[in-house]
Short mmCIF file of C-alpha atoms in Angstrom, two decimals:
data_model
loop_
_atom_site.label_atom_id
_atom_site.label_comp_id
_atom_site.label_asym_id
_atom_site.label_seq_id
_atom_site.Cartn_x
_atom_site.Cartn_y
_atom_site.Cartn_z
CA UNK A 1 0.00 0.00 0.00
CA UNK A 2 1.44 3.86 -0.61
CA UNK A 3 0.13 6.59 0.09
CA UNK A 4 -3.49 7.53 1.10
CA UNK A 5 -4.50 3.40 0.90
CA UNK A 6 -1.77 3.36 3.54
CA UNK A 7 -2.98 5.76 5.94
CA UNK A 8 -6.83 5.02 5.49
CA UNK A 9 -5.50 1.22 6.91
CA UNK A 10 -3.25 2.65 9.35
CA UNK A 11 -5.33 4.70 10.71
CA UNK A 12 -8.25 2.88 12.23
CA UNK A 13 -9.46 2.64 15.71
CA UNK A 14 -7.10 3.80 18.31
CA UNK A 15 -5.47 0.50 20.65
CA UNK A 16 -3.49 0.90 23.90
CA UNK A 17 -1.01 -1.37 21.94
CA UNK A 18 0.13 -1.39 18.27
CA UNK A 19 3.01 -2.51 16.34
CA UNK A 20 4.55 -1.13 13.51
CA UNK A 21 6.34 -3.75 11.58
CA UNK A 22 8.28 -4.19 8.37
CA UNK A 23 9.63 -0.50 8.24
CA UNK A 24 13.25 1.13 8.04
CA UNK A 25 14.27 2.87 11.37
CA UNK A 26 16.20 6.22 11.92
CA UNK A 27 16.41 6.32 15.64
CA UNK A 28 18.76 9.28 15.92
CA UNK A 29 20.08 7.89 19.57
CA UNK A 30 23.06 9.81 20.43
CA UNK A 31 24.84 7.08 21.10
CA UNK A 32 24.26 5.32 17.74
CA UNK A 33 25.95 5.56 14.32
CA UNK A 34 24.83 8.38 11.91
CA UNK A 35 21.01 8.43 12.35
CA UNK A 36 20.66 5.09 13.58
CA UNK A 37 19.09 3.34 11.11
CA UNK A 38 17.74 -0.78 11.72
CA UNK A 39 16.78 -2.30 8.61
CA UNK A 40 13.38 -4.91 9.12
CA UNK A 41 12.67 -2.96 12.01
CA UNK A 42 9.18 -2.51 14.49
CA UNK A 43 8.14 -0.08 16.89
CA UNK A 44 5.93 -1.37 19.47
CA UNK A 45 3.62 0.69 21.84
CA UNK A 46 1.85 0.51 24.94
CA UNK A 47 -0.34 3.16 25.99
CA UNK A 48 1.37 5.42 24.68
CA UNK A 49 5.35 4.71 24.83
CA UNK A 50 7.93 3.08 23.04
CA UNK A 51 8.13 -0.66 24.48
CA UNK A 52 10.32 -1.53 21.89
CA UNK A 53 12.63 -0.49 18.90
CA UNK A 54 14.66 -3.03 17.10
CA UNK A 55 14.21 -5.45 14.27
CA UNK A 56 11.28 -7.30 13.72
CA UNK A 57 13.49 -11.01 13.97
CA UNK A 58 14.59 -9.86 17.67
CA UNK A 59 10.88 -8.97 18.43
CA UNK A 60 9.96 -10.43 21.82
CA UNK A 61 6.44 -12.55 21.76
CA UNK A 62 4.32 -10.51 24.19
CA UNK A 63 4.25 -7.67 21.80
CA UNK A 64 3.14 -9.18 18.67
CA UNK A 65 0.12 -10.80 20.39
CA UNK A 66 -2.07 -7.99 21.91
CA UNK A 67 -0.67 -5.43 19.54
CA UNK A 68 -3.03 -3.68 16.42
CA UNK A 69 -0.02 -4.37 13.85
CA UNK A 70 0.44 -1.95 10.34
CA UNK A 71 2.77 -3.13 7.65
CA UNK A 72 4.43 -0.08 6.76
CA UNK A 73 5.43 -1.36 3.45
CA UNK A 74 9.27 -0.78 3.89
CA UNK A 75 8.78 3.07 4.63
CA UNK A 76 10.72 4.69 6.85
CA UNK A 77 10.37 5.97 10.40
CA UNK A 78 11.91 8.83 12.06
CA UNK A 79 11.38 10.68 15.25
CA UNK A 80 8.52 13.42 14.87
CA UNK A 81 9.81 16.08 13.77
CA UNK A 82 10.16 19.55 16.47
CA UNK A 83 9.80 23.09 15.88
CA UNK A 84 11.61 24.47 18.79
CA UNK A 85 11.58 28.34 17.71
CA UNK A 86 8.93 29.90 16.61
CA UNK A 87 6.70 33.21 17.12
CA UNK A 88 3.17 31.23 15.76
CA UNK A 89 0.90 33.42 17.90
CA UNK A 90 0.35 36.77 16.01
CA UNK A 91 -2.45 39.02 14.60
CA UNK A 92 -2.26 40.63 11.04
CA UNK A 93 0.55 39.64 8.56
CA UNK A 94 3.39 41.96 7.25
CA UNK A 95 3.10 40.97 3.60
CA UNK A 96 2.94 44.86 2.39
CA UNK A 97 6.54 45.75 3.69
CA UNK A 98 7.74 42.68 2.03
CA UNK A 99 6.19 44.46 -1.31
CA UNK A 100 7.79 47.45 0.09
CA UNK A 101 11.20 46.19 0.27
CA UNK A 102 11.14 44.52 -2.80
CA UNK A 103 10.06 48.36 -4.54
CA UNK A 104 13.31 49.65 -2.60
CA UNK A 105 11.53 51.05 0.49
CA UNK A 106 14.33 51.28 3.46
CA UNK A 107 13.90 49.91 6.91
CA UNK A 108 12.94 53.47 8.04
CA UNK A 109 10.39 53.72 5.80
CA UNK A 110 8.57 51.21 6.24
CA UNK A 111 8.49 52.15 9.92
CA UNK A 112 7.69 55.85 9.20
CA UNK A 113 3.86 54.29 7.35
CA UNK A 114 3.54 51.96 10.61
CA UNK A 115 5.25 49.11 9.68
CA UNK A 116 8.02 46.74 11.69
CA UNK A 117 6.99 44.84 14.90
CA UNK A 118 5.11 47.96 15.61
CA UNK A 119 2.55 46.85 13.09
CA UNK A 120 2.54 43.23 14.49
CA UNK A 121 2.12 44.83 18.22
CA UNK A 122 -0.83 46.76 17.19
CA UNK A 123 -2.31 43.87 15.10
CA UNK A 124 -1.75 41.23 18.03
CA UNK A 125 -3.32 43.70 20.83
CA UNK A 126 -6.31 44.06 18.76
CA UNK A 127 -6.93 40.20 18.39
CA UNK A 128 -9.19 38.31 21.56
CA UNK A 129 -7.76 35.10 22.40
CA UNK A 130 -10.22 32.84 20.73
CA UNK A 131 -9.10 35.30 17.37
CA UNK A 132 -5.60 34.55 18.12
CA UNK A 133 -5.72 30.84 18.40
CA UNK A 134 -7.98 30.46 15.09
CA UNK A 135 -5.27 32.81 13.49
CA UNK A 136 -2.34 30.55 14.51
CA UNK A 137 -4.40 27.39 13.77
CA UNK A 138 -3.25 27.43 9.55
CA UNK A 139 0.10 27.95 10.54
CA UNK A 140 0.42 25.19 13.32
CA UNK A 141 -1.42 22.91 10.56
CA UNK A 142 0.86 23.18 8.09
CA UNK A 143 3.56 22.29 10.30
CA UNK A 144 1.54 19.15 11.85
CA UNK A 145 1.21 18.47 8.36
CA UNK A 146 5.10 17.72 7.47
CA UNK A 147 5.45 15.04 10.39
CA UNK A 148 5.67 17.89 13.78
CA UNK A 149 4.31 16.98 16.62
CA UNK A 150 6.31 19.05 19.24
CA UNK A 151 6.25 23.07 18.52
CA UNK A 152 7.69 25.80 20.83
CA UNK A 153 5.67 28.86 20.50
CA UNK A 154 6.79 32.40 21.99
CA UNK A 155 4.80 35.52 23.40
CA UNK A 156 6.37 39.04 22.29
CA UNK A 157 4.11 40.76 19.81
CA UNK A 158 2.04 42.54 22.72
CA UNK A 159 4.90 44.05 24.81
CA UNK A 160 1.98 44.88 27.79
CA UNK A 161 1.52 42.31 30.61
CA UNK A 162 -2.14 41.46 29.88
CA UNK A 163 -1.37 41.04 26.00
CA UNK A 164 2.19 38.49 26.59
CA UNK A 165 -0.35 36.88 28.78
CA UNK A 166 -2.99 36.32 26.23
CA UNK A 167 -0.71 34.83 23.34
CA UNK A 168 0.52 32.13 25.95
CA UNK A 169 -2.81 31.46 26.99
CA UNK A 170 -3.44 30.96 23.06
CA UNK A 171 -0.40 28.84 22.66
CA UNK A 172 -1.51 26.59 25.15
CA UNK A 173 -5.47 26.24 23.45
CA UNK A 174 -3.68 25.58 20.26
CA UNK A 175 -1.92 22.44 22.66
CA UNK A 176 -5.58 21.67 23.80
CA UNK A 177 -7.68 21.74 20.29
CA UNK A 178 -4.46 19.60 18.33
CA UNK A 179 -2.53 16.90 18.83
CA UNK A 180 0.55 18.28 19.40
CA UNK A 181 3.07 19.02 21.99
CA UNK A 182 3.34 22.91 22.91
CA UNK A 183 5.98 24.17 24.63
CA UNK A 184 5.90 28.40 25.48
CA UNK A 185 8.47 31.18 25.94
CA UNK A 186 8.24 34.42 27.47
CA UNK A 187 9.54 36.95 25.41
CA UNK A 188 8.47 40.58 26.97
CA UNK A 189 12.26 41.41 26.01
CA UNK A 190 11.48 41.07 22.29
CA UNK A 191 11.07 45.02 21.90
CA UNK A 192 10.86 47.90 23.76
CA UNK A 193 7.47 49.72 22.57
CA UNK A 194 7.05 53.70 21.37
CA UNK A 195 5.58 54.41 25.40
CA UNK A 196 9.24 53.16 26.60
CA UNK A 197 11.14 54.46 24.02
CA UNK A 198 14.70 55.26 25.59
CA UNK A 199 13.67 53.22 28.68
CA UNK A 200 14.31 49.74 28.65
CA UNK A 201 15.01 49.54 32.02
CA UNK A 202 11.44 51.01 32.99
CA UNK A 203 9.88 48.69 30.39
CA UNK A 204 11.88 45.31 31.92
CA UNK A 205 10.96 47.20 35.86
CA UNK A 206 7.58 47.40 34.74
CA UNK A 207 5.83 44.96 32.52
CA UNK A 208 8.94 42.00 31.75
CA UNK A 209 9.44 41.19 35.45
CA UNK A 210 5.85 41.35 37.05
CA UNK A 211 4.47 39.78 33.50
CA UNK A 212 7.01 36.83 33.67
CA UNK A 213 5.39 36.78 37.60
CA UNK A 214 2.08 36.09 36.81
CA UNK A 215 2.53 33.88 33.62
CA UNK A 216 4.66 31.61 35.70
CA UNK A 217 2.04 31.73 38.49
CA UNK A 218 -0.48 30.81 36.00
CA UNK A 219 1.43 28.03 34.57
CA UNK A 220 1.60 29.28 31.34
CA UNK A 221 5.88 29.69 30.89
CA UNK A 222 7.68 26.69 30.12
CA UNK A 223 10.93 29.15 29.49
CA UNK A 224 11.91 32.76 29.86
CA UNK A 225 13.78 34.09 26.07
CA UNK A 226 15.25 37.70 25.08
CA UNK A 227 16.72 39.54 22.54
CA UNK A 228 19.85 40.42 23.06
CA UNK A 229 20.90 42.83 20.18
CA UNK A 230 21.68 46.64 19.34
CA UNK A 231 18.38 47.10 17.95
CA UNK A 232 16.73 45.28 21.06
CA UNK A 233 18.17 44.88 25.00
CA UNK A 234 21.97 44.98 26.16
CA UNK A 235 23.50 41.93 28.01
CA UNK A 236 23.23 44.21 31.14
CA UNK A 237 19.26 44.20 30.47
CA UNK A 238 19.57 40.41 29.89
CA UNK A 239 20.89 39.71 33.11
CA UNK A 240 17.84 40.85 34.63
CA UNK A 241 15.36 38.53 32.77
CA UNK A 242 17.46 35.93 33.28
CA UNK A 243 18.04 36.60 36.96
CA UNK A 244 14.26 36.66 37.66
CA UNK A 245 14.08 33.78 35.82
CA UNK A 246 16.38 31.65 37.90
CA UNK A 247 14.47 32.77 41.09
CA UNK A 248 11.43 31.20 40.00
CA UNK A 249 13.16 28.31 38.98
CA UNK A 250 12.50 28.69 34.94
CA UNK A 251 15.07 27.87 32.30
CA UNK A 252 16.18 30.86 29.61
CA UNK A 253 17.28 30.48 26.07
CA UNK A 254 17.95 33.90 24.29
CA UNK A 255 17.94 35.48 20.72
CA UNK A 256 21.95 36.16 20.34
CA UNK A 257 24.31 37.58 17.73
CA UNK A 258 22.19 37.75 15.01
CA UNK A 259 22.98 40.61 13.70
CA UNK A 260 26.06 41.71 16.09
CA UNK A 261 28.50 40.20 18.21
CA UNK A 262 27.18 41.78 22.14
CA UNK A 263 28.31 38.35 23.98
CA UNK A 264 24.54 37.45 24.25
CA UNK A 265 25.92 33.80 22.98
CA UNK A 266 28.67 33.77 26.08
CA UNK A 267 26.29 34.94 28.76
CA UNK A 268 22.84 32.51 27.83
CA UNK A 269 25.93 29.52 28.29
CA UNK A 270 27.05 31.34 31.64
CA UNK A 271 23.19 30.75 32.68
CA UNK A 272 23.16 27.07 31.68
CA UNK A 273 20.48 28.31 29.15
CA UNK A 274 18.48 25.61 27.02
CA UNK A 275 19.75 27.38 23.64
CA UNK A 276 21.44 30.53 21.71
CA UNK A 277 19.39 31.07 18.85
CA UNK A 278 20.38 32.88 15.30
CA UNK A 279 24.17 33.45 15.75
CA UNK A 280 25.00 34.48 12.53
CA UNK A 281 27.85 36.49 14.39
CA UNK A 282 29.10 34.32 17.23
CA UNK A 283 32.38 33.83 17.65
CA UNK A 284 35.18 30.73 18.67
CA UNK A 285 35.13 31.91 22.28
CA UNK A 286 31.22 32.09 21.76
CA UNK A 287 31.30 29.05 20.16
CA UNK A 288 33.53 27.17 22.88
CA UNK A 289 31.04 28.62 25.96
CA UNK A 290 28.01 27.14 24.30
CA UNK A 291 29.77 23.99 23.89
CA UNK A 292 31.02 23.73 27.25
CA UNK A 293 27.80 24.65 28.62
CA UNK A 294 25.44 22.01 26.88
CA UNK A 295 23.74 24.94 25.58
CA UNK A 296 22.27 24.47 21.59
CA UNK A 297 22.98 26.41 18.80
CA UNK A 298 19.84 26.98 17.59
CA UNK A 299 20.38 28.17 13.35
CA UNK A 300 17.38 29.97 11.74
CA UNK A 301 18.02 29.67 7.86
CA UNK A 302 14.90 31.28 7.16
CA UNK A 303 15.80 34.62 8.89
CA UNK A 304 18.86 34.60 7.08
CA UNK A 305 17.44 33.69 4.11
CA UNK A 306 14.56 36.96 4.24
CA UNK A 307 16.87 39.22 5.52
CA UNK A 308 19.19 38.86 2.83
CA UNK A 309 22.16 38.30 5.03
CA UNK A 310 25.55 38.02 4.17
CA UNK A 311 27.38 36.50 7.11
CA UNK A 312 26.20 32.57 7.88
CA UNK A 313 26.41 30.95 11.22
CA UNK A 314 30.02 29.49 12.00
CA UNK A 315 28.85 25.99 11.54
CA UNK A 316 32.20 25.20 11.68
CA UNK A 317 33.27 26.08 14.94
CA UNK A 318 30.64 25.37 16.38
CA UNK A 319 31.57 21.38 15.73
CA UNK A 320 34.69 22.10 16.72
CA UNK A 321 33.53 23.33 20.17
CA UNK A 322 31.70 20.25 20.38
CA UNK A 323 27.95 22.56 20.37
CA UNK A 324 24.39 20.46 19.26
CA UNK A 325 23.03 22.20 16.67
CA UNK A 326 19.27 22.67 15.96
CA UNK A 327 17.45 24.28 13.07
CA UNK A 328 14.22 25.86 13.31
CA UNK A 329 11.50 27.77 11.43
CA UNK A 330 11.56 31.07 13.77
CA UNK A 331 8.13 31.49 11.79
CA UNK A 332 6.90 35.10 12.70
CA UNK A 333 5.60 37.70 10.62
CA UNK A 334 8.63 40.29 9.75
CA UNK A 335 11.57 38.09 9.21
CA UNK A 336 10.73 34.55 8.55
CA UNK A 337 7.43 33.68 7.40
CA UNK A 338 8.63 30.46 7.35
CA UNK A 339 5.66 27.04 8.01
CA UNK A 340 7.66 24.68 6.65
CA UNK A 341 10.41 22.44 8.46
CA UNK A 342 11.09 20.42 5.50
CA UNK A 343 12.29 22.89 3.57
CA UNK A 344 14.20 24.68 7.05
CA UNK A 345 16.17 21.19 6.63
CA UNK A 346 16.85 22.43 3.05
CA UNK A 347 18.17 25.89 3.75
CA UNK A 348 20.14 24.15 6.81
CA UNK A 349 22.24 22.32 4.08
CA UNK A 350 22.09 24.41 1.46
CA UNK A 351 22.65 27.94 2.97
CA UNK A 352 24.46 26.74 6.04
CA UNK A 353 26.61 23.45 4.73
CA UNK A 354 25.11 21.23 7.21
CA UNK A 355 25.06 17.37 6.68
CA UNK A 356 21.96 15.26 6.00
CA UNK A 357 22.69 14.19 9.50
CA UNK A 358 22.97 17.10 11.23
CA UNK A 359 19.52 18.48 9.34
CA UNK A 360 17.79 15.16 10.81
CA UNK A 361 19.46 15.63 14.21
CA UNK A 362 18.10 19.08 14.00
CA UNK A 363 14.72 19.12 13.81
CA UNK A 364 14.54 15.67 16.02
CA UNK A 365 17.14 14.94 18.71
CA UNK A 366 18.60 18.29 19.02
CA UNK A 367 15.66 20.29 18.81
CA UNK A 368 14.27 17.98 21.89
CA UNK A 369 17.04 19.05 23.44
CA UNK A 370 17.05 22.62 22.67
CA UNK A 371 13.36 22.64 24.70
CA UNK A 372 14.55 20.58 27.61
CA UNK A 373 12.58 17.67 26.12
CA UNK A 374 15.37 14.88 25.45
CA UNK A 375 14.13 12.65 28.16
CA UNK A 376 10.63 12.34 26.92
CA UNK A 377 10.71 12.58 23.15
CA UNK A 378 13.30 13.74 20.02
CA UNK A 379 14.82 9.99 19.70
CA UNK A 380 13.07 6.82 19.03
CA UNK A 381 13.90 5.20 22.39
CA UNK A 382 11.97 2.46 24.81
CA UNK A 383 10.19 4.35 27.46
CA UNK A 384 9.61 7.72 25.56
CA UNK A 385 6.59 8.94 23.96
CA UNK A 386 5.19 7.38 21.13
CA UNK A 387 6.08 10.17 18.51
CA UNK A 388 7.17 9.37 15.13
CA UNK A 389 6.64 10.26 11.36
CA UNK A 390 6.64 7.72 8.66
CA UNK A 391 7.60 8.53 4.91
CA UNK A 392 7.29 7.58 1.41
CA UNK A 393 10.78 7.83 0.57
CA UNK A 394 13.46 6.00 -0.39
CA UNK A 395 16.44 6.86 1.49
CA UNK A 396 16.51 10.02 4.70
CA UNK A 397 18.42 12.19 2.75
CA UNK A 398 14.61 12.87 0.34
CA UNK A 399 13.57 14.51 3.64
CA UNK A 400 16.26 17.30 3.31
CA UNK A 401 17.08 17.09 -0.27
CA UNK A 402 13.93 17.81 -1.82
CA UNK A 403 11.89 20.88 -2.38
CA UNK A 404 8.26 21.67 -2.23
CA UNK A 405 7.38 17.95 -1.52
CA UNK A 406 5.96 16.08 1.37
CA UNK A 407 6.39 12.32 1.31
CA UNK A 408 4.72 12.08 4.74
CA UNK A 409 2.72 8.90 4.89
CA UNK A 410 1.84 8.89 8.50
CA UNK A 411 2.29 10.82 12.20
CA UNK A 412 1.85 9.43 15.11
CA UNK A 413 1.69 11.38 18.51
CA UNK A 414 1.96 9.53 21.88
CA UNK A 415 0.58 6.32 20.28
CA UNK A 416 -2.40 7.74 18.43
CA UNK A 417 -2.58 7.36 14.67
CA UNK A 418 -3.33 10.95 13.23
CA UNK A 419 -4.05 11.94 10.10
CA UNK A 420 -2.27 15.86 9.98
#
């Protein structure tokens, strides 16, 4: 069976127990060769974990007799895939500066007729909740639609307590109304808005700190993220997020170097943060910190890619500092309206000179990590959650190679057959 005869069998009535037999494996382990591929291989699961990952000869008894089994023809299984930067929640769209740039319109032109995040701010404030989600709900299904299953969504398109408040409250109905995993960021320090123009430290005294308060008292902040950045908040102003952060116990990740070197990179690692994110201008000592630190070096292709920029991440020392690398939409608005991780895995390679492994690792097992998620999903791994996407392709490689094409056959999140 291929293709839609394929998922119309495999996706029948839900069972606490399945198998998933006669398939090709990339289980991306860590501790495995290249992506960790078993040939004949089956996934069992029980209620909705991995009970076993191997080949289908080495399959123990007990799971092939209470288990709803799918022959999936020889395809081949990967992790879910994982979105682990992106700015989803958002009112309005910012289509007409693009059409401005492209007629030669400068950066403070566009902002002089309203454009920028200021247009996003406005558009976002305007929005109710409910309005919010259903806006976010295309975008979030066209990534659940190329094998995702695990997205990290960020606030910072309000920059006013209630308003950061209401896009994580969205993010987290978007979690409730899909099958998906959501995990949210609080990023107050995105922007400073026209009311605190000149006064960062006001706006961080007065709606950051006592916004990142309540969200985390209403549960609604899985991490705490800045931008650190000429154009945004100094390291100084950093330190003060990240600070309040640590009190309540929250870890940070932080927009760094993207489009100058301030040390952002050097002092997320001195916090033990989750990730850097953009880097286009980190440097070897940068480089080495992250490393050292277990922090990931989160690459955005599809910034770089709108923006036009000229200076790539330094892929290369960033292996040499021994750094995980994840890639990411950073879908938002302005600078990367970007729904696609398939073809994030193409600009990863193509703009950035990563390797069909590192692509794979970086939208799977990296990306996991880059949330704080390793333990439960990112890997294909006995005991974690049952998420994994299988494909109509031939070899992995398709996944990143291709353009404008979406082999997926199948996605299945903690055990349940879904049909994105």
């Amino acid at each position: 069976m291929y293709g839609d005869d394929f998922v119309k069998a495999a996706f029948g009535a839900g069972a606490s127990s399945s198998l998933w037999k006669n398939a090709r494996i990339a289980t991306l382990t860590l501790n495995s060769k290249g992506l960790g591929v078993i040939e004949a291989g089956a996934i069992a699961v029980r209620d909705g974990r991995l009970a076993y990952v191997g080949t289908e000869a080495d399959l123990p008894r007990e799971f092939a007799a209470d288990a709803e089994a799918v022959d999936c023809g020889g395809r081949w299984i990967t992790p879910a895939l994982i979105d682990c930067h992106t700015h989803l929640v958002f009112g309005g769209d910012r289509a007409i500066e693009f059409e401005m740039r492209l007629a030669g319109a400068t950066y403070e032109e566009i902002a002089r007729a309203g454009g920028g995040i200021v247009s996003s701010v406005k558009a976002t404030n305007a929005l109710s909740e409910d309005e919010l989600v259903q806006q976010a709900l295309p975008r979030l299904d066209t990534l659940l639609s190329e094998g995702v299953s695990t997205i990290e969504i960020k606030s910072g398109y309000a920059l006013n307590i209630e308003g950061e408040l209401k896009m994580l409250r969205a993010a987290r109905k978007l979690g409730e109304i899909r099958p998906v995993r959501v995990a949210t960021s609080w990023l107050a320090a995105h922007a400073t808005p026209p009311a605190y123009k000149g006064r960062n430290g006001d706006y961080i005294t007065d709606v950051v700190l006592p916004g990142l308060e309540a969200g985390y008292a209403e549960g609604l902040i899985d991490a705490v993220d800045g931008f650190c950045e000429g154009i945004a908040f100094s390291p100084a102003e950093i330190v003060r997020v990240f600070d309040k952060a640590r009190e309540l116990g929250l870890p940070v990740k932080l927009h760094a170097e993207q489009l100058s070197d301030l040390g952002g990179a050097r002092l997320a690692a001195s916090y033990g943060a989750l990730s850097a994110d953009h880097l286009e201008y980190l440097t070897a000592e940068g480089a080495r910190a992250m490393g050292e630190a277990g922090t990931v070096a989160v690459l955005l292709p599809g910034a770089f890619y709108t923006l036009r920029e000229k200076q790539a991440p330094p892929v290369k020392a960033l292996r040499e500092a021994g750094a995980h690398i994840a890639l990411a939409t950073d879908s938002n608005p302005g600078t990367s309206p970007l729904t696609s991780l398939l073809l994030t895995m193409n600009m990863g390679a193509t703009l950035f000179g990563l390797t069909v492994e590192e692509c794979l690792a970086g939208v799977t097992r990296e990306a996991a990590r880059a949330l704080g998620l390793l333990a439960e999903t990112g890997t294909l791994e006995v005991g974690k959650s049952a998420d994994f996407a299988i494909w109509d392709i031939e070899r992995p490689a398709e996944l990143v190679y291709r353009i404008g094409f979406n082999p997926l056959a199948a996605r299945i999140f903690k055990g349940e057959r879904i049909s994105a």
